[in-house]
Short mmCIF file of C-alpha atoms in Angstrom, two decimals:
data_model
loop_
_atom_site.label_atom_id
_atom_site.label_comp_id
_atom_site.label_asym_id
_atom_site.label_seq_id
_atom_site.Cartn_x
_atom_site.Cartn_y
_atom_site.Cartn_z
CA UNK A 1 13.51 122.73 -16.95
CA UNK A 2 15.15 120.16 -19.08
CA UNK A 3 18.10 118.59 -17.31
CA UNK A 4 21.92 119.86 -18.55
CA UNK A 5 22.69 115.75 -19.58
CA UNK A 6 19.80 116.16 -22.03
CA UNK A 7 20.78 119.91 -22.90
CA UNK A 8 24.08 118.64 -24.33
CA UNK A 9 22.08 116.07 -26.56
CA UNK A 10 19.61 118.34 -27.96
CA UNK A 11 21.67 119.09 -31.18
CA UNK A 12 21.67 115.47 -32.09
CA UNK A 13 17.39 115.75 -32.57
CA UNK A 14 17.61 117.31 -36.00
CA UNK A 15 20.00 114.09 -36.96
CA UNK A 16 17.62 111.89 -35.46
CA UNK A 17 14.44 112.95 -36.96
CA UNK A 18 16.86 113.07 -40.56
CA UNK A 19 17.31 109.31 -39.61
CA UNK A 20 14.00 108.12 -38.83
CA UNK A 21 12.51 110.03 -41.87
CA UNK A 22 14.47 108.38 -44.31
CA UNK A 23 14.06 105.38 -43.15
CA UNK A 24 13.62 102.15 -45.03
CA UNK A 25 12.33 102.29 -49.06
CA UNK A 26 8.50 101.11 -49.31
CA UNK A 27 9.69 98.37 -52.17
CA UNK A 28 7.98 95.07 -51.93
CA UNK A 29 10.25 92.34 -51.93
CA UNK A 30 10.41 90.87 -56.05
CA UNK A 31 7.97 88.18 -57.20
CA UNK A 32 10.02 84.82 -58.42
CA UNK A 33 10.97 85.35 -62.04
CA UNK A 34 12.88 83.20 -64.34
CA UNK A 35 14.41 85.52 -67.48
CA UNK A 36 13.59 84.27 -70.84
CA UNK A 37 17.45 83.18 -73.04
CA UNK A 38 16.26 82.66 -75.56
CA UNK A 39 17.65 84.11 -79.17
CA UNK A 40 15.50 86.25 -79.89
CA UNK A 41 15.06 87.84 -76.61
CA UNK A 42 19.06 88.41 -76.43
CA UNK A 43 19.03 90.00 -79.68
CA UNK A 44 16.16 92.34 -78.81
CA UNK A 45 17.77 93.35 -75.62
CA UNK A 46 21.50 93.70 -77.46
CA UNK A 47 19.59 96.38 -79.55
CA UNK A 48 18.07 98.09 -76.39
CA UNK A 49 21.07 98.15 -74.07
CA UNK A 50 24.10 99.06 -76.47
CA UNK A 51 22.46 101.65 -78.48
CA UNK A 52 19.03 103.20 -77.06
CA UNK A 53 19.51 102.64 -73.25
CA UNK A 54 23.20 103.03 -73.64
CA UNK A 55 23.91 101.33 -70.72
CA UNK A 56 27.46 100.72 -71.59
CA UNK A 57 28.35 104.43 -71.77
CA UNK A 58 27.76 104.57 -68.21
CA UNK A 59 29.04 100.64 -67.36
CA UNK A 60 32.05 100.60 -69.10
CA UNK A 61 35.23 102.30 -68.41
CA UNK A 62 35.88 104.81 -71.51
CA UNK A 63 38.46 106.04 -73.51
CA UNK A 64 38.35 109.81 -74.04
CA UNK A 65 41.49 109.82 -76.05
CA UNK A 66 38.87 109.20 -79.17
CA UNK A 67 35.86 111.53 -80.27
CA UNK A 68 33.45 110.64 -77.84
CA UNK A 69 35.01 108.36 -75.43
CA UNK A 70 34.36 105.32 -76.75
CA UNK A 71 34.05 101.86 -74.40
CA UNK A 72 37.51 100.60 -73.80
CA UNK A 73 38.07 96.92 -76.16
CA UNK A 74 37.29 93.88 -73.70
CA UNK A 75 35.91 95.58 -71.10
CA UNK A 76 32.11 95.99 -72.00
CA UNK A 77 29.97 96.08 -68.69
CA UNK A 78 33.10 95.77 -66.42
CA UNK A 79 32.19 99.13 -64.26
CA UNK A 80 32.65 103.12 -65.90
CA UNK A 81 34.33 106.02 -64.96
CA UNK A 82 34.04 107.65 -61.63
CA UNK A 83 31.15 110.61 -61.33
CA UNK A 84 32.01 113.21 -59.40
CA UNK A 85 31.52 116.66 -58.16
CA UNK A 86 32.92 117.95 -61.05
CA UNK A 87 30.01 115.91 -62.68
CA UNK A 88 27.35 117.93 -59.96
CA UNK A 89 27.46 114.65 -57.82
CA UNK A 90 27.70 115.46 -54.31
CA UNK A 91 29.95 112.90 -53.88
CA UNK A 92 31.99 110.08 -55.84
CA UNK A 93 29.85 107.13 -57.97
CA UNK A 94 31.49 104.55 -59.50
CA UNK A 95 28.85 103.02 -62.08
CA UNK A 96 29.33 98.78 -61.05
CA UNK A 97 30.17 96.20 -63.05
CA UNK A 98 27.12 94.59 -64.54
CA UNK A 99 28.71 91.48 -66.53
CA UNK A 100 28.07 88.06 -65.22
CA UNK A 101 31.19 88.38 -63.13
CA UNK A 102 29.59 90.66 -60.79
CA UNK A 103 25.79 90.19 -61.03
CA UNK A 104 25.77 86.75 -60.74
CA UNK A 105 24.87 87.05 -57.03
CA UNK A 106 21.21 88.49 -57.89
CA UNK A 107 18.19 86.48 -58.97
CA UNK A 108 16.47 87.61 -62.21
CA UNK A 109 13.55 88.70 -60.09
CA UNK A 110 16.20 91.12 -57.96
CA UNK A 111 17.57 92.05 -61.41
CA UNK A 112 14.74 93.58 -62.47
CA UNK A 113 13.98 95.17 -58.96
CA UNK A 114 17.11 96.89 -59.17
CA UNK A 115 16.99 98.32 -62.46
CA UNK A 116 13.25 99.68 -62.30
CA UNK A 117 12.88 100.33 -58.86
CA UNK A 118 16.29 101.51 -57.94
CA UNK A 119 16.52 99.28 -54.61
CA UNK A 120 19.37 96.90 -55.22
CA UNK A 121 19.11 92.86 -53.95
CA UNK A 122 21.40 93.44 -51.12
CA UNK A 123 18.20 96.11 -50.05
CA UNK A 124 20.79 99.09 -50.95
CA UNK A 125 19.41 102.44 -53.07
CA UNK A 126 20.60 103.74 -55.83
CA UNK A 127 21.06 107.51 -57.06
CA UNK A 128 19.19 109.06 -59.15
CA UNK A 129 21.95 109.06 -62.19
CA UNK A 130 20.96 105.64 -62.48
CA UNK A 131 17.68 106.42 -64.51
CA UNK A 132 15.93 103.38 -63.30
CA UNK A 133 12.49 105.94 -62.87
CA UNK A 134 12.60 105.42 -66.91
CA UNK A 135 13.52 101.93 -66.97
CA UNK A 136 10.25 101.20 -64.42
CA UNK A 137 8.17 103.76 -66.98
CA UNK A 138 9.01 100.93 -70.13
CA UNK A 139 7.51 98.10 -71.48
CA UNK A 140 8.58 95.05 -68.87
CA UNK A 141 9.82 92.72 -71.95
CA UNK A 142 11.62 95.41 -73.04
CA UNK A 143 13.62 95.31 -69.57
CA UNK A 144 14.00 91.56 -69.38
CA UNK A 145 14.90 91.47 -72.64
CA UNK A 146 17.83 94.03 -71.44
CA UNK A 147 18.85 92.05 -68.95
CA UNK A 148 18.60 88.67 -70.99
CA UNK A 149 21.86 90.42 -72.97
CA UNK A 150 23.58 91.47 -69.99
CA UNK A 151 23.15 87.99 -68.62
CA UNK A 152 24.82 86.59 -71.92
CA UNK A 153 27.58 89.04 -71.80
CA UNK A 154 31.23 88.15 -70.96
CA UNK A 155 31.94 88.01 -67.90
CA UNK A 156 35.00 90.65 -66.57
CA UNK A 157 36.95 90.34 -63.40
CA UNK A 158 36.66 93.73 -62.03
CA UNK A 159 35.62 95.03 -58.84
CA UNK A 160 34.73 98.67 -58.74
CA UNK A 161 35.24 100.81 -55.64
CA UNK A 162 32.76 101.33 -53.66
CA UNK A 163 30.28 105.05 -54.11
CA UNK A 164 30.40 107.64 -51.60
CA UNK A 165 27.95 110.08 -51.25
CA UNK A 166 28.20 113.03 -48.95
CA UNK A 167 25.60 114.10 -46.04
CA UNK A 168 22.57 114.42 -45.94
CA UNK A 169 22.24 113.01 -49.67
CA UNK A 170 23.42 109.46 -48.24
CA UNK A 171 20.25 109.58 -46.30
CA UNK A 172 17.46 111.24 -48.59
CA UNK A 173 18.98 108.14 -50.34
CA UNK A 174 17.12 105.89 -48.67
CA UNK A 175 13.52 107.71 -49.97
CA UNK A 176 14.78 107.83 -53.56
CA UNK A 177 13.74 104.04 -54.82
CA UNK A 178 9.87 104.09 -55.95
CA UNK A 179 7.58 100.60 -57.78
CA UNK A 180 7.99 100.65 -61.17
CA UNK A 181 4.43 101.38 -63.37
CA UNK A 182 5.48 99.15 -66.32
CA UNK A 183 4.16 100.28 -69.78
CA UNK A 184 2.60 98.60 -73.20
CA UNK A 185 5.35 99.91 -75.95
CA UNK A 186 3.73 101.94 -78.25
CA UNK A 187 3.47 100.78 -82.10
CA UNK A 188 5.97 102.01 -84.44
CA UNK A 189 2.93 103.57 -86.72
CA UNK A 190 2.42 105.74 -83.61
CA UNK A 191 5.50 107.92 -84.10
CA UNK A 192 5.25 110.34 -81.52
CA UNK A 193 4.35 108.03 -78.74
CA UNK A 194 7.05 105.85 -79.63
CA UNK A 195 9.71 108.21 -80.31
CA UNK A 196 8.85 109.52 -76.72
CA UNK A 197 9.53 106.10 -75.05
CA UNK A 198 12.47 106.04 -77.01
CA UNK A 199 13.46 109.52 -75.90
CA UNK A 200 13.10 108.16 -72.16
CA UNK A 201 14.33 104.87 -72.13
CA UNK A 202 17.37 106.71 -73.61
CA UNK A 203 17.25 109.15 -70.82
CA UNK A 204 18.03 112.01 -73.19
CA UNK A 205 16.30 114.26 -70.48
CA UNK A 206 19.03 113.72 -68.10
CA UNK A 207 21.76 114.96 -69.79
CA UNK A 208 20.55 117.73 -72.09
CA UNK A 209 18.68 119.70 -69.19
CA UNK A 210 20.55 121.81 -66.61
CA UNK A 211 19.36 120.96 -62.73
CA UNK A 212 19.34 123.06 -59.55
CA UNK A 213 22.11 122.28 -56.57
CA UNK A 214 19.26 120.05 -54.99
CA UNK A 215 19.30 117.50 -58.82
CA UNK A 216 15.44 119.20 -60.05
CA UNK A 217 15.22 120.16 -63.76
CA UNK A 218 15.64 123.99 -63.96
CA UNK A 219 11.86 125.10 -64.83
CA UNK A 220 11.28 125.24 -68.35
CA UNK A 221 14.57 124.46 -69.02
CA UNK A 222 13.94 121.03 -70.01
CA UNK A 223 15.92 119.74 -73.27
CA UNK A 224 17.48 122.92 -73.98
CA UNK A 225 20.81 121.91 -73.27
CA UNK A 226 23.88 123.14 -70.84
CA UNK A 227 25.22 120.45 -68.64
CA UNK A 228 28.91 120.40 -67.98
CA UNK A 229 30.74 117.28 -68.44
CA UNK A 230 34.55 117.48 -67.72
CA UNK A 231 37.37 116.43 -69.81
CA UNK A 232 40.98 115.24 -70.13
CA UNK A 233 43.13 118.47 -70.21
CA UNK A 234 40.63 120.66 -67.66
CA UNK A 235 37.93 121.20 -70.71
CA UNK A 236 34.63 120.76 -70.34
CA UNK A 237 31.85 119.15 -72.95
CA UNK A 238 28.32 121.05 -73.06
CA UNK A 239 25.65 119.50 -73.78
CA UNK A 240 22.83 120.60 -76.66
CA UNK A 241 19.90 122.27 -77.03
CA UNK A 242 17.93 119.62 -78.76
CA UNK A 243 14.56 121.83 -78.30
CA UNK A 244 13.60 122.89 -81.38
CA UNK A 245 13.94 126.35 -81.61
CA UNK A 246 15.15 126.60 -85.07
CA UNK A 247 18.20 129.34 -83.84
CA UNK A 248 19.79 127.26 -80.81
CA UNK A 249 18.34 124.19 -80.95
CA UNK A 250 17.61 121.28 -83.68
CA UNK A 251 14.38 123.32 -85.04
CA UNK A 252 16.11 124.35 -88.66
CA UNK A 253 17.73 120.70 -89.04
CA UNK A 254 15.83 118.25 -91.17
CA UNK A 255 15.08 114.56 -90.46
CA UNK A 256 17.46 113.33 -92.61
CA UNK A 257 20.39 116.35 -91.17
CA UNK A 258 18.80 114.64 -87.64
CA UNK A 259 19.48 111.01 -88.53
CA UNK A 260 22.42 111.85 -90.59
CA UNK A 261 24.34 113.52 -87.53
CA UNK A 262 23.69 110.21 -85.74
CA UNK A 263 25.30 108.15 -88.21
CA UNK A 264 28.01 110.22 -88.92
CA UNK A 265 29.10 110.91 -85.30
CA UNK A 266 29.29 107.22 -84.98
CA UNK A 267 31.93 107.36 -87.35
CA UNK A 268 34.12 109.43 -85.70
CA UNK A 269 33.93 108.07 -82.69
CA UNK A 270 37.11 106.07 -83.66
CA UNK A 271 39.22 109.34 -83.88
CA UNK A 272 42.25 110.25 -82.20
CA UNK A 273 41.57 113.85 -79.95
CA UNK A 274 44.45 115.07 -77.88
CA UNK A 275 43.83 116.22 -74.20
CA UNK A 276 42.41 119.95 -74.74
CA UNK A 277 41.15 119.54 -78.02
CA UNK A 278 37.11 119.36 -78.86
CA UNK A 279 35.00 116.51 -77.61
CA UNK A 280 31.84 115.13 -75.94
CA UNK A 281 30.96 112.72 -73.24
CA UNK A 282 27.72 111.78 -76.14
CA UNK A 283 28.12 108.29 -76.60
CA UNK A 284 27.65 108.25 -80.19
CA UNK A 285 28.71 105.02 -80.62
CA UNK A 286 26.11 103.88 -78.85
CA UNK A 287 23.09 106.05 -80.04
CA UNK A 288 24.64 106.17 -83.75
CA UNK A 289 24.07 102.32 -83.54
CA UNK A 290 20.02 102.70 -83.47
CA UNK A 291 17.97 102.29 -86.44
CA UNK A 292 16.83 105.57 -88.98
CA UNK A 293 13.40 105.32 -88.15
CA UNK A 294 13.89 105.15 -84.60
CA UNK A 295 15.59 107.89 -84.94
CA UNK A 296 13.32 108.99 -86.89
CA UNK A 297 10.37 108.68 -84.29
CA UNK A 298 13.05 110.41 -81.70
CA UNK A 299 13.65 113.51 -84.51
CA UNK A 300 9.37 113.21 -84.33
CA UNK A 301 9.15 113.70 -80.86
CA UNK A 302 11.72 116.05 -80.29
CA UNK A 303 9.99 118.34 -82.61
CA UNK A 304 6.76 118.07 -80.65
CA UNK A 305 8.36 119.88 -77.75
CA UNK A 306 7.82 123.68 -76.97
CA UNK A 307 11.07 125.28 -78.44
CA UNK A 308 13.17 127.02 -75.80
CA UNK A 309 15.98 129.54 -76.87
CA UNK A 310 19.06 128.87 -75.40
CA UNK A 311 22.63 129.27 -76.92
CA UNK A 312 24.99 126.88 -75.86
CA UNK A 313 28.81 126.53 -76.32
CA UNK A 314 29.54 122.95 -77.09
CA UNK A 315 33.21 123.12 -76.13
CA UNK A 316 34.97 124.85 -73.29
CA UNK A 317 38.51 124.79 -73.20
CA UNK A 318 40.93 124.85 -70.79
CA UNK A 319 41.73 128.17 -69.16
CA UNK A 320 45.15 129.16 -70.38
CA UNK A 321 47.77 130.18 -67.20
#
């Protein structure tokens, strides 16, 4: 007979075991590491992180006033817009400020821990939306270069508020960090293999594939579009099929249509759009801003893929009262 005082406790085992299992991440602590500054290596990593990573779309605070919410002037890095559940986070994440300002605290060697591994400096995880798992899949110059640029950024006085996830997620947290498995970047001559590191180092995966409530890709679904992004005025942006079945996806559009779309797009970006009217969270200032034939290699790849047929409505409006 188990005694009443421990009867009354007994609920609190499921929480306990919860605990316990998601314990500590199984990152090593970073080897020393001093970043290379120099020119080169700062323009390199420029290249990477405004226009194939993107990081700046998710960094920076933007304004979706304009096609495509472009990054707000003078505030590049300073922190971005709030994720919510409205975004499919359970929870609220504030993407943090990643100019000087604010990661000045961190050694290079818990720089590049963070952004590969997902386990911050202070030892704190980071969710998945962060796509750190294709950061530690790239070629390790590739990342320092990254973070050379940020490093040479201005800095911006802004302190974000703090993310807060909802339970159990805070706790599976704790599991989600795993070691990078750095990579050799392919050659250019090898244009599907390096359009597919493109492709992942610009996380195009994450956005253009619909998930289940638990964040897993829905099977076979992969690239074929449908993730809801909300807008000013209660619309909501869709992303693309960019599969290429040639009816609902990119398979009828030529490389040049492909690379063309890109360029054009980045454009726009500098349009006015009132709240309620058509636009997308794509960053196409950002991806616009890559070169044609990595593009190119990207417009390669994607066209490697098995083509999936599924019709997507770009644009949702708001529902009228």
């Amino acid at each position: 007979m188990v005694p009443k005082a421990i009867q009354s406790k007994l609920w609190l085992l499921p929480f306990i075991y919860l605990v316990l299992a998601c314990g500590k991440s199984d990152i090593k602590a970073p080897d020393q590491l001093i970043i290379d500054m120099s020119p080169e290596k700062i323009e390199r990593g420029a290249y990477l992180a405004k226009h194939v990573a993107a990081c700046f779309a998710c960094h920076s605070p933007r304004d979706f006033s304009k096609f495509s919410g472009p990054t707000i002037k003078d505030s590049l890095g300073a922190g971005g817009n709030a994720f919510t559940k409205l975004d499919g986070i359970p929870g609220v994440l504030w993407p943090r400020n990643i100019t000087p300002y604010a990661i000045g605290i961190w050694s290079d060697a818990e720089l590049l821990q963070t952004v590969t591994t997902g386990l911050r400096g202070d030892k704190h995880p980071l969710f998945e939306l962060m796509p750190y798992k294709a950061y530690g899949k790239s070629d390790r110059r590739d990342i320092l270069a990254m973070l050379a640029y940020v490093r040479s950024i201005q800095p911006v006085e802004k302190k974000q508020p703090e993310s807060n996830l909802d339970f159990p997620v805070n706790l599976f947290l704790k599991k989600m960090p795993q070691e990078a498995a750095f990579v050799d970047r392919p050659p250019e001559s090898d244009t599907l293999a390096y359009g597919k590191y493109l492709v992942q180092m610009a996380a195009c995966i994450d956005c253009h594939s619909m998930r289940t409530k638990t964040g897993k890709f829905v099977k076979g679904m992969q690239f074929a579009g449908g993730m809801k992004f909300p807008l000013p005025g209660e619309a909501w942006a869709v992303s693309a099929n960019i599969t290429p079945d040639s009816s609902t996806g990119i398979g009828a559009w030529s490389q040049e249509h492909f690379v063309l779309r890109f360029k054009q797009a980045r454009e726009d970006a500098a349009n006015e759009v009132a709240p309620g009217e058509f636009n997308t969270h794509m960053p196409w200032k950002s991806y616009g801003g890559m070169k044609e034939s990595d593009l190119g290699a990207i417009y390669q790849y994607l066209h490697s893929l098995n083509p999936v047929k599924h019709q997507v409505n770009h644009f949702i409006p708001a529902k009228k009262s």
